CSV table of C-alpha atoms in Angstrom, one decimal:
chain,number,residue,atom,x,y,z
A,1132,MET,CA,134.4,8.6,-5.8
A,1133,ALA,CA,134.6,11.8,-3.7
A,1134,ASN,CA,130.8,12.2,-3.8
A,1135,PHE,CA,130.3,8.6,-2.6
A,1136,ALA,CA,132.8,9.1,0.2
A,1137,SER,CA,131.0,12.3,1.3
A,1138,ARG,CA,127.6,10.6,1.3
A,1139,TYR,CA,129.0,7.7,3.2
A,1140,LEU,CA,130.6,10.0,5.8
A,1141,ILE,CA,127.3,11.9,6.3
A,1142,TYR,CA,125.4,8.6,6.6
A,1143,GLU,CA,127.9,7.3,9.2
A,1144,VAL,CA,127.6,10.6,11.2
A,1145,MET,CA,123.8,10.6,11.2
A,1146,ASP,CA,123.5,6.9,11.9
A,1147,LYS,CA,125.6,7.1,15.0
A,1148,MET,CA,123.9,10.2,16.3
A,1149,PRO,CA,121.4,9.9,19.2
A,1150,PRO,CA,117.8,10.1,17.9
A,1151,VAL,CA,116.5,13.4,19.3
A,1152,THR,CA,119.6,15.3,18.2
A,1153,LYS,CA,119.4,13.7,14.8
A,1154,ASN,CA,115.7,14.4,14.4
A,1155,LEU,CA,116.0,18.0,15.6
A,1156,LEU,CA,118.8,18.6,13.0
A,1157,VAL,CA,116.6,17.1,10.2
A,1158,ILE,CA,113.5,19.0,11.2
A,1159,ASN,CA,115.3,22.3,11.4
A,1160,ILE,CA,117.0,21.8,8.1
A,1161,LEU,CA,113.8,20.7,6.3
A,1162,CYS,CA,111.9,23.7,7.8
A,1163,TRP,CA,114.7,26.1,6.6
A,1164,MET,CA,114.7,24.6,3.1
A,1165,GLY,CA,110.9,24.7,2.9
A,1166,THR,CA,110.8,28.3,4.1
A,1167,MET,CA,113.4,29.3,1.4
A,1168,ALA,CA,111.5,27.4,-1.3
A,1169,LEU,CA,108.1,28.8,-0.5
A,1170,LYS,CA,109.3,32.4,-0.3
A,1171,LYS,CA,109.8,32.1,-4.1
A,1172,TYR,CA,106.1,31.6,-4.4
A,1173,GLY,CA,105.1,34.4,-2.2
A,1174,LEU,CA,104.4,32.4,1.0
A,1175,ASN,CA,106.4,33.5,4.0
A,1176,LEU,CA,106.2,30.8,6.7
A,1177,GLU,CA,108.1,33.1,9.1
A,1178,ASN,CA,105.1,35.4,9.3
A,1179,ILE,CA,102.9,32.5,10.3
A,1180,PHE,CA,105.2,30.4,12.5
A,1181,GLY,CA,107.8,33.0,13.6
A,1182,LEU,CA,107.4,34.6,17.1
A,1183,HIS,CA,105.5,37.9,17.0
A,1184,PHE,CA,105.2,40.3,19.9
A,1185,PHE,CA,102.1,39.0,21.9
A,1186,MET,CA,100.3,42.4,21.4
A,1187,ALA,CA,100.8,42.3,17.6
A,1188,PRO,CA,97.8,41.3,15.4
A,1189,SER,CA,99.8,38.4,13.9
A,1190,PHE,CA,100.7,36.7,17.2
A,1191,ARG,CA,99.3,33.2,17.5
A,1192,ILE,CA,99.5,30.8,20.4
A,1193,TRP,CA,101.7,28.2,18.6
A,1194,GLN,CA,104.5,30.7,17.8
A,1195,PRO,CA,106.5,30.3,21.0
A,1196,VAL,CA,107.1,26.7,19.9
A,1197,THR,CA,107.2,26.9,16.2
A,1198,TYR,CA,109.6,29.9,16.0
A,1199,MET,CA,112.5,27.8,17.2
A,1200,PHE,CA,112.4,25.6,14.1
A,1201,LEU,CA,112.8,28.5,11.6
A,1202,HIS,CA,116.0,30.3,10.6
A,1203,ASP,CA,116.8,33.4,8.7
A,1204,GLY,CA,119.6,32.6,6.3
A,1205,PHE,CA,122.3,29.9,5.9
A,1206,GLU,CA,124.7,31.3,8.4
A,1207,HIS,CA,122.0,31.4,11.1
A,1208,ILE,CA,121.0,27.8,10.7
A,1209,PHE,CA,124.6,26.5,10.1
A,1210,PHE,CA,126.0,27.8,13.4
A,1211,ASN,CA,122.9,26.8,15.4
A,1212,MET,CA,122.9,23.3,13.9
A,1213,PHE,CA,126.6,22.9,14.4
A,1214,ALA,CA,126.3,23.8,18.1
A,1215,LEU,CA,123.3,21.5,18.4
A,1216,TRP,CA,125.4,18.7,16.8
A,1217,MET,CA,128.5,19.4,18.9
A,1218,PHE,CA,126.9,19.7,22.3
A,1219,GLY,CA,123.4,18.2,21.9
A,1220,ARG,CA,124.6,14.7,21.1
A,1221,VAL,CA,126.7,14.6,24.2
A,1222,MET,CA,123.9,15.9,26.5
A,1223,GLU,CA,121.4,13.5,25.0
A,1224,VAL,CA,123.7,10.5,25.7
A,1225,THR,CA,124.3,11.9,29.2
A,1226,TRP,CA,120.7,12.7,30.1
A,1227,GLY,CA,118.7,10.3,27.9
A,1228,SER,CA,116.6,11.2,25.0
A,1229,GLY,CA,113.4,12.1,26.9
A,1230,ARG,CA,115.0,14.4,29.3
A,1231,PHE,CA,117.1,16.0,26.6
A,1232,LEU,CA,114.1,16.8,24.5
A,1233,GLN,CA,112.3,18.2,27.5
A,1234,PHE,CA,115.3,20.4,28.2
A,1235,TYR,CA,115.5,21.6,24.6
A,1236,ILE,CA,111.9,22.6,24.4
A,1237,ILE,CA,111.9,24.3,27.9
A,1238,CYS,CA,115.0,26.4,26.9
A,1239,GLY,CA,113.3,27.4,23.7
A,1240,LEU,CA,110.2,28.5,25.6
A,1241,GLY,CA,112.3,30.3,28.1
A,1242,ALA,CA,114.0,32.2,25.3
A,1243,ALA,CA,110.6,33.1,23.8
A,1244,LEU,CA,109.3,34.3,27.2
A,1245,SER,CA,112.4,36.4,27.7
A,1246,GLN,CA,112.1,38.0,24.2
A,1247,GLU,CA,108.4,38.8,24.8
A,1248,LEU,CA,109.2,40.4,28.1
A,1249,CYS,CA,111.9,42.6,26.7
A,1250,GLN,CA,109.7,43.7,23.8
A,1251,PHE,CA,106.9,44.4,26.3
A,1252,ILE,CA,109.2,46.6,28.4
A,1253,HIS,CA,110.3,48.5,25.3
A,1254,TYR,CA,106.7,48.9,24.2
A,1255,GLU,CA,105.6,50.3,27.6
A,1256,ILE,CA,108.5,52.7,27.8
A,1257,ALA,CA,108.7,53.9,24.2
A,1258,LEU,CA,105.6,53.0,22.2
A,1259,ALA,CA,102.5,52.7,24.4
A,1260,PRO,CA,101.4,56.3,24.3
A,1261,TYR,CA,101.2,56.4,20.5
A,1262,ALA,CA,98.6,55.0,18.0
A,1263,LYS,CA,101.0,55.4,15.1
A,1264,VAL,CA,104.8,55.4,14.5
A,1265,ILE,CA,107.0,56.8,11.9
A,1266,VAL,CA,109.1,54.2,10.1
A,1267,GLY,CA,111.4,55.2,7.2
A,1268,GLY,CA,109.6,58.5,6.8
A,1269,LEU,CA,106.2,56.8,6.6
A,1270,THR,CA,103.5,56.9,9.3
A,1271,VAL,CA,102.1,53.5,10.0
A,1272,PRO,CA,99.5,52.2,12.6
A,1273,MET,CA,101.0,50.7,15.7
A,1274,GLY,CA,99.6,47.3,15.0
A,1275,ALA,CA,101.3,47.2,11.6
A,1276,TYR,CA,104.6,48.2,13.1
A,1277,LEU,CA,104.4,45.6,15.9
A,1278,ASP,CA,103.8,42.9,13.2
A,1279,THR,CA,107.3,43.7,11.8
A,1280,ILE,CA,108.9,42.6,15.0
A,1281,LEU,CA,109.7,38.9,14.5
A,1282,THR,CA,111.9,36.4,16.2
A,1283,VAL,CA,113.0,33.1,14.6
A,1284,GLY,CA,115.7,30.5,15.4
A,1285,ALA,CA,116.8,27.7,17.7
A,1286,SER,CA,119.5,29.9,19.4
A,1287,GLY,CA,117.7,30.1,22.7
A,1288,ALA,CA,117.5,26.3,23.0
A,1289,VAL,CA,121.1,25.9,21.7
A,1290,TYR,CA,122.4,28.4,24.3
A,1291,GLY,CA,120.5,26.4,26.9
A,1292,ILE,CA,122.3,23.2,25.8
A,1293,LEU,CA,125.6,25.0,25.9
A,1294,LEU,CA,124.9,26.0,29.5
A,1295,GLY,CA,123.9,22.5,30.3
A,1296,TYR,CA,127.1,21.2,28.9
A,1297,GLY,CA,129.1,23.7,30.9
A,1298,MET,CA,127.3,22.8,34.1
A,1299,THR,CA,127.7,19.0,33.5
A,1300,PHE,CA,131.3,19.0,32.2
A,1301,PRO,CA,132.7,22.3,33.6
A,1302,ASN,CA,136.3,21.3,33.2
A,1303,ASN,CA,136.2,19.8,29.7
A,1304,GLU,CA,138.5,21.7,27.4
A,1305,LEU,CA,137.2,23.0,24.1
A,1306,PHE,CA,139.0,24.4,21.1
A,1307,ILE,CA,137.0,27.4,19.8
A,1308,ILE,CA,138.0,29.4,16.7
A,1309,PRO,CA,139.9,31.8,16.7
A,1310,PHE,CA,141.6,30.9,20.0
A,1311,PRO,CA,144.7,28.7,19.5
A,1312,PHE,CA,144.4,27.3,23.0
A,1313,PRO,CA,141.8,25.1,24.8
A,1314,ILE,CA,139.1,26.8,26.9
A,1315,LYS,CA,137.3,25.1,29.8
A,1316,ALA,CA,133.6,24.7,29.2
A,1317,LYS,CA,132.7,26.7,32.4
A,1318,TRP,CA,134.7,29.7,31.3
A,1319,LEU,CA,133.2,29.5,27.8
A,1320,VAL,CA,129.7,29.6,29.2
A,1321,ILE,CA,130.5,32.6,31.5
A,1322,ALA,CA,132.1,34.4,28.5
A,1323,TYR,CA,129.0,33.9,26.4
A,1324,ILE,CA,126.8,35.2,29.3
A,1325,VAL,CA,128.8,38.3,29.7
A,1326,LEU,CA,129.0,38.9,26.0
A,1327,GLU,CA,125.3,38.4,25.4
A,1328,LEU,CA,124.4,40.6,28.4
A,1329,GLY,CA,126.8,43.4,27.2
A,1330,LEU,CA,125.5,43.3,23.6
A,1331,GLY,CA,121.9,43.2,24.8
A,1332,LEU,CA,122.3,46.2,27.0
A,1333,ARG,CA,124.2,48.1,24.3
A,1334,ASN,CA,122.2,47.5,21.2
A,1335,SER,CA,119.7,44.6,21.5
A,1336,ALA,CA,117.7,45.9,18.5
A,1337,ALA,CA,120.4,47.5,16.4
A,1338,ASP,CA,122.2,44.3,15.4
A,1339,ASN,CA,119.0,42.4,14.7
A,1340,VAL,CA,120.0,39.6,17.2
A,1341,ALA,CA,117.8,38.6,20.2
A,1342,HIS,CA,120.5,38.7,22.8
A,1343,PHE,CA,118.1,38.5,25.8
A,1344,ALA,CA,116.4,35.5,24.2
A,1345,HIS,CA,119.7,33.8,24.3
A,1346,LEU,CA,120.1,34.6,27.9
A,1347,GLY,CA,116.5,33.5,28.6
A,1348,GLY,CA,117.3,30.1,27.1
A,1349,MET,CA,120.3,29.8,29.4
A,1350,LEU,CA,118.3,30.9,32.4
A,1351,ALA,CA,115.6,28.4,31.7
A,1352,GLY,CA,118.3,25.7,31.3
A,1353,PHE,CA,119.9,26.7,34.6
A,1354,LEU,CA,116.6,26.6,36.5
A,1355,ILE,CA,115.6,23.2,35.1
A,1356,ILE,CA,119.0,21.7,35.9
A,1357,LEU,CA,118.8,23.0,39.5
A,1358,TYR,CA,115.3,21.5,39.8
A,1359,TRP,CA,116.6,18.1,38.5
A,1360,ARG,CA,119.5,18.1,40.9
A,1361,ARG,CA,117.4,19.1,43.9
A,1362,LYS,CA,114.9,16.4,43.0
A,1363,GLU,CA,117.6,13.8,42.7
A,1364,ARG,CA,119.1,14.9,46.1
A,1365,ARG,CA,115.6,14.6,47.8
A,1366,GLU,CA,115.1,11.1,46.2
A,1367,ASN,CA,118.6,10.0,47.5
A,1368,ASP,CA,117.9,11.4,51.0
A,1369,ASN,CA,114.6,9.5,51.2
A,1370,HIS,CA,116.1,6.3,50.0
A,1371,ILE,CA,116.4,3.7,52.7
A,1372,GLU,CA,118.8,0.8,52.1
A,1373,PHE,CA,118.5,-2.4,54.0
A,1374,THR,CA,121.5,-4.6,54.4
A,1375,TRP,CA,121.5,-8.2,55.6
């Protein structure tokens, strides 16, 4: 009976979810499950579809898109998909499915561009003069080392959605663990920006988290929302209403 109730609840939640959010959840989960399953057979999809540094031998043109549908571990995909479900369905209903999908992809691309730019700056400052590097006591060619730098996850797109929610509903109050009191969406967004910036400047590589990719997704989201709002204002200013 409990299993039936659980399946019915999942069906009800998915059935009432707007289509783009639902399909993004399904695609991400299926990609994660497929990645985990194929690893057992020696095939690592992350090496093919994850985002490599653009100067690495394994970089491919499709990776700035495909990387955002891959995740490294259960905790990674759980929190990304939870945030997508929590904020994405609201923004899809608010904007419409077409605009929401466009926003999601642009934020993911903005995160990829930001990550590539940060890696390029690091390469130019610390690595460019060398043909080989020492990793774990072993000397490896630069190309082989660059191939080990890999980015996966929908976090950049999800952070963009969070920013979009904060800009659209700034005074909505949210309960966020572990805080026992509600936090307005605008303050939550600002807190995340400050946190990601601080962590990125302190140890962007040490904790294995692409903090500047998160910020890049938010920046892309901010710019596209400004563009939409400016476009709507121009259209309203050019609209002539005749009354009789």
